């Protein structure tokens, strides 16, 4: 294990919160994720803005999910790239902006869009896409850093930020005031969704412990690169050099549960609600990407928690 003091790791610079110079790879991308969850796990959502300069587009995903709620999702893979240095995007039925108010400390996000209300998340994988009702979706949220910043070890240009999240979520004619938890991350480099599979997870336990882990696979074989961290109440943020995931999959590959290990922390993961995405590269390669609001259980410590988990699932040719 390696310890990192609370705040910005020395490997990162405030400029890393901004755009980076693109590489030449076709699927070079720069992405920002913003997850949020109510403390009781009843409601959550996430936003991803991914810039693909060599494809000439941005990908934009936003969703709201919850117990007893239908999925409301925005998935647009043809958004015009934002202006240089900006994270403001506009497309048909979509406006969103993402502002770094204070590097590594405070981010604001606004989104006004029309989402699709989907009763069965597995329909996202159906030919022609899901069917549903078009409903207004709005987010006016702030992410404030909660305890530290984690820079991935050499091999990846990426960092993770555990956060407190507050603001308003609007779905149709409903407004929800949120005072919850979340995670944001930022990465840049080539990302070929159709080669490597992985499990990524992050959350907060009810004693205030924060955690994150990523486990990568090539086919059925684990790749020996599995970063993560544990941040106990009061710190310090401690990087771990071992994470593991043992998902149990059900219909359409949607996981019914997982057992995740982040260093010495062993967690039982129970998906609450899914917001999946179907990923196609235009040449016939397909990956399924189920992402889920989850509850976590630490059997050894008797602690519970909430957060998000994703499983990238490249499909056979």
PDB file of N, CA and C in Angstrom, residues 135-177:
ATOM      1  N   UNK A 135     -39.098  12.645 -21.607  1.00  0.00           N
ATOM      2  CA  UNK A 135     -39.425  13.476 -20.446  1.00  0.00           C
ATOM      3  C   UNK A 135     -38.288  14.459 -20.189  1.00  0.00           C
ATOM      4  N   UNK A 136     -38.608  15.631 -19.643  1.00  0.00           N
ATOM      5  CA  UNK A 136     -37.549  16.578 -19.287  1.00  0.00           C
ATOM      6  C   UNK A 136     -36.684  16.033 -18.158  1.00  0.00           C
ATOM      7  N   UNK A 137     -35.358  16.295 -18.265  1.00  0.00           N
ATOM      8  CA  UNK A 137     -34.398  15.915 -17.241  1.00  0.00           C
ATOM      9  C   UNK A 137     -33.500  17.117 -16.980  1.00  0.00           C
ATOM     10  N   UNK A 138     -33.360  17.481 -15.714  1.00  0.00           N
ATOM     11  CA  UNK A 138     -32.516  18.617 -15.366  1.00  0.00           C
ATOM     12  C   UNK A 138     -31.653  18.306 -14.155  1.00  0.00           C
ATOM     13  N   UNK A 139     -30.431  18.809 -14.170  1.00  0.00           N
ATOM     14  CA  UNK A 139     -29.503  18.657 -13.047  1.00  0.00           C
ATOM     15  C   UNK A 139     -28.890  20.017 -12.747  1.00  0.00           C
ATOM     16  N   UNK A 140     -28.887  20.379 -11.482  1.00  0.00           N
ATOM     17  CA  UNK A 140     -28.207  21.587 -11.003  1.00  0.00           C
ATOM     18  C   UNK A 140     -27.485  21.172  -9.727  1.00  0.00           C
ATOM     19  N   UNK A 141     -26.245  20.667  -9.893  1.00  0.00           N
ATOM     20  CA  UNK A 141     -25.566  19.969  -8.808  1.00  0.00           C
ATOM     21  C   UNK A 141     -24.142  20.487  -8.617  1.00  0.00           C
ATOM     22  N   UNK A 142     -23.614  20.257  -7.403  1.00  0.00           N
ATOM     23  CA  UNK A 142     -22.244  20.632  -7.062  1.00  0.00           C
ATOM     24  C   UNK A 142     -21.539  19.442  -6.420  1.00  0.00           C
ATOM     25  N   UNK A 143     -20.294  19.227  -6.838  1.00  0.00           N
ATOM     26  CA  UNK A 143     -19.437  18.188  -6.261  1.00  0.00           C
ATOM     27  C   UNK A 143     -18.336  18.870  -5.461  1.00  0.00           C
ATOM     28  N   UNK A 144     -18.263  18.578  -4.153  1.00  0.00           N
ATOM     29  CA  UNK A 144     -17.240  19.150  -3.286  1.00  0.00           C
ATOM     30  C   UNK A 144     -16.389  18.012  -2.727  1.00  0.00           C
ATOM     31  N   UNK A 145     -15.086  18.141  -2.866  1.00  0.00           N
ATOM     32  CA  UNK A 145     -14.168  17.066  -2.511  1.00  0.00           C
ATOM     33  C   UNK A 145     -14.299  16.686  -1.039  1.00  0.00           C
ATOM     34  N   UNK A 146     -14.305  15.376  -0.802  1.00  0.00           N
ATOM     35  CA  UNK A 146     -14.520  14.831   0.533  1.00  0.00           C
ATOM     36  C   UNK A 146     -13.303  13.999   0.947  1.00  0.00           C
ATOM     37  N   UNK A 147     -12.222  14.682   1.337  1.00  0.00           N
ATOM     38  CA  UNK A 147     -11.128  13.969   1.982  1.00  0.00           C
ATOM     39  C   UNK A 147      -9.858  13.771   1.205  1.00  0.00           C
ATOM     40  N   UNK A 148      -9.860  13.874  -0.125  1.00  0.00           N
ATOM     41  CA  UNK A 148      -8.607  13.643  -0.833  1.00  0.00           C
ATOM     42  C   UNK A 148      -8.820  13.424  -2.311  1.00  0.00           C
ATOM     43  N   UNK A 149      -7.730  13.287  -3.031  1.00  0.00           N
ATOM     44  CA  UNK A 149      -7.725  13.014  -4.466  1.00  0.00           C
ATOM     45  C   UNK A 149      -6.786  11.839  -4.701  1.00  0.00           C
ATOM     46  N   UNK A 150      -7.193  10.913  -5.579  1.00  0.00           N
ATOM     47  CA  UNK A 150      -6.393   9.719  -5.845  1.00  0.00           C
ATOM     48  C   UNK A 150      -5.920   9.724  -7.291  1.00  0.00           C
ATOM     49  N   UNK A 151      -4.614   9.773  -7.499  1.00  0.00           N
ATOM     50  CA  UNK A 151      -4.031   9.649  -8.832  1.00  0.00           C
ATOM     51  C   UNK A 151      -3.704   8.182  -9.087  1.00  0.00           C
ATOM     52  N   UNK A 152      -4.120   7.671 -10.237  1.00  0.00           N
ATOM     53  CA  UNK A 152      -3.795   6.292 -10.594  1.00  0.00           C
ATOM     54  C   UNK A 152      -2.278   6.113 -10.669  1.00  0.00           C
ATOM     55  N   UNK A 153      -1.788   4.908 -10.388  1.00  0.00           N
ATOM     56  CA  UNK A 153      -0.348   4.644 -10.536  1.00  0.00           C
ATOM     57  C   UNK A 153       0.051   4.675 -11.999  1.00  0.00           C
ATOM     58  N   UNK A 154       1.372   4.683 -12.287  1.00  0.00           N
ATOM     59  CA  UNK A 154       1.834   4.715 -13.679  1.00  0.00           C
ATOM     60  C   UNK A 154       1.159   3.635 -14.518  1.00  0.00           C
ATOM     61  N   UNK A 155       0.804   4.030 -15.730  1.00  0.00           N
ATOM     62  CA  UNK A 155       0.070   3.138 -16.623  1.00  0.00           C
ATOM     63  C   UNK A 155      -1.257   3.705 -17.025  1.00  0.00           C
ATOM     64  N   UNK A 156      -1.732   4.724 -16.310  1.00  0.00           N
ATOM     65  CA  UNK A 156      -2.995   5.365 -16.647  1.00  0.00           C
ATOM     66  C   UNK A 156      -2.926   6.839 -16.277  1.00  0.00           C
ATOM     67  N   UNK A 157      -3.472   7.679 -17.142  1.00  0.00           N
ATOM     68  CA  UNK A 157      -3.603   9.110 -16.859  1.00  0.00           C
ATOM     69  C   UNK A 157      -5.034   9.331 -16.393  1.00  0.00           C
ATOM     70  N   UNK A 158      -5.202   9.272 -15.088  1.00  0.00           N
ATOM     71  CA  UNK A 158      -6.553   9.298 -14.519  1.00  0.00           C
ATOM     72  C   UNK A 158      -6.463   9.616 -13.042  1.00  0.00           C
ATOM     73  N   UNK A 159      -7.492  10.262 -12.526  1.00  0.00           N
ATOM     74  CA  UNK A 159      -7.590  10.460 -11.086  1.00  0.00           C
ATOM     75  C   UNK A 159      -9.049  10.416 -10.654  1.00  0.00           C
ATOM     76  N   UNK A 160      -9.252  10.100  -9.380  1.00  0.00           N
ATOM     77  CA  UNK A 160     -10.570   9.929  -8.776  1.00  0.00           C
ATOM     78  C   UNK A 160     -10.706  10.892  -7.600  1.00  0.00           C
ATOM     79  N   UNK A 161     -11.920  11.416  -7.424  1.00  0.00           N
ATOM     80  CA  UNK A 161     -12.159  12.391  -6.362  1.00  0.00           C
ATOM     81  C   UNK A 161     -13.440  12.008  -5.615  1.00  0.00           C
ATOM     82  N   UNK A 162     -13.359  11.503  -4.377  1.00  0.00           N
ATOM     83  CA  UNK A 162     -14.577  11.288  -3.585  1.00  0.00           C
ATOM     84  C   UNK A 162     -15.191  12.625  -3.204  1.00  0.00           C
ATOM     85  N   UNK A 163     -16.521  12.701  -3.249  1.00  0.00           N
ATOM     86  CA  UNK A 163     -17.194  14.000  -3.097  1.00  0.00           C
ATOM     87  C   UNK A 163     -18.465  13.897  -2.260  1.00  0.00           C
ATOM     88  N   UNK A 164     -18.851  15.034  -1.723  1.00  0.00           N
ATOM     89  CA  UNK A 164     -20.225  15.276  -1.294  1.00  0.00           C
ATOM     90  C   UNK A 164     -20.924  15.984  -2.451  1.00  0.00           C
ATOM     91  N   UNK A 165     -22.196  15.660  -2.668  1.00  0.00           N
ATOM     92  CA  UNK A 165     -22.924  16.215  -3.807  1.00  0.00           C
ATOM     93  C   UNK A 165     -24.231  16.811  -3.299  1.00  0.00           C
ATOM     94  N   UNK A 166     -24.525  18.024  -3.735  1.00  0.00           N
ATOM     95  CA  UNK A 166     -25.801  18.622  -3.333  1.00  0.00           C
ATOM     96  C   UNK A 166     -26.342  19.490  -4.459  1.00  0.00           C
ATOM     97  N   UNK A 167     -27.651  19.709  -4.422  1.00  0.00           N
ATOM     98  CA  UNK A 167     -28.316  20.512  -5.439  1.00  0.00           C
ATOM     99  C   UNK A 167     -29.681  19.937  -5.750  1.00  0.00           C
ATOM    100  N   UNK A 168     -30.119  20.144  -6.994  1.00  0.00           N
ATOM    101  CA  UNK A 168     -31.465  19.732  -7.397  1.00  0.00           C
ATOM    102  C   UNK A 168     -31.423  18.807  -8.604  1.00  0.00           C
ATOM    103  N   UNK A 169     -32.349  17.836  -8.590  1.00  0.00           N
ATOM    104  CA  UNK A 169     -32.558  16.907  -9.699  1.00  0.00           C
ATOM    105  C   UNK A 169     -34.007  17.061 -10.142  1.00  0.00           C
ATOM    106  N   UNK A 170     -34.222  17.256 -11.436  1.00  0.00           N
ATOM    107  CA  UNK A 170     -35.565  17.430 -11.974  1.00  0.00           C
ATOM    108  C   UNK A 170     -35.849  16.332 -12.990  1.00  0.00           C
ATOM    109  N   UNK A 171     -36.969  15.643 -12.804  1.00  0.00           N
ATOM    110  CA  UNK A 171     -37.410  14.607 -13.728  1.00  0.00           C
ATOM    111  C   UNK A 171     -38.887  14.838 -13.992  1.00  0.00           C
ATOM    112  N   UNK A 172     -39.240  15.153 -15.236  1.00  0.00           N
ATOM    113  CA  UNK A 172     -40.620  15.484 -15.531  1.00  0.00           C
ATOM    114  C   UNK A 172     -41.055  16.694 -14.718  1.00  0.00           C
ATOM    115  N   UNK A 173     -42.135  16.556 -13.970  1.00  0.00           N
ATOM    116  CA  UNK A 173     -42.601  17.649 -13.116  1.00  0.00           C
ATOM    117  C   UNK A 173     -42.166  17.476 -11.654  1.00  0.00           C
ATOM    118  N   UNK A 174     -41.244  16.542 -11.407  1.00  0.00           N
ATOM    119  CA  UNK A 174     -40.758  16.266 -10.052  1.00  0.00           C
ATOM    120  C   UNK A 174     -39.423  16.962  -9.820  1.00  0.00           C
ATOM    121  N   UNK A 175     -39.273  17.563  -8.627  1.00  0.00           N
ATOM    122  CA  UNK A 175     -38.005  18.165  -8.212  1.00  0.00           C
ATOM    123  C   UNK A 175     -37.546  17.493  -6.932  1.00  0.00           C
ATOM    124  N   UNK A 176     -36.294  17.019  -6.919  1.00  0.00           N
ATOM    125  CA  UNK A 176     -35.721  16.350  -5.753  1.00  0.00           C
ATOM    126  C   UNK A 176     -34.541  17.175  -5.262  1.00  0.00           C
ATOM    127  N   UNK A 177     -34.556  17.549  -3.988  1.00  0.00           N
ATOM    128  CA  UNK A 177     -33.402  18.209  -3.369  1.00  0.00           C
ATOM    129  C   UNK A 177     -32.441  17.120  -2.891  1.00  0.00           C
TER     130      UNK A 177
END
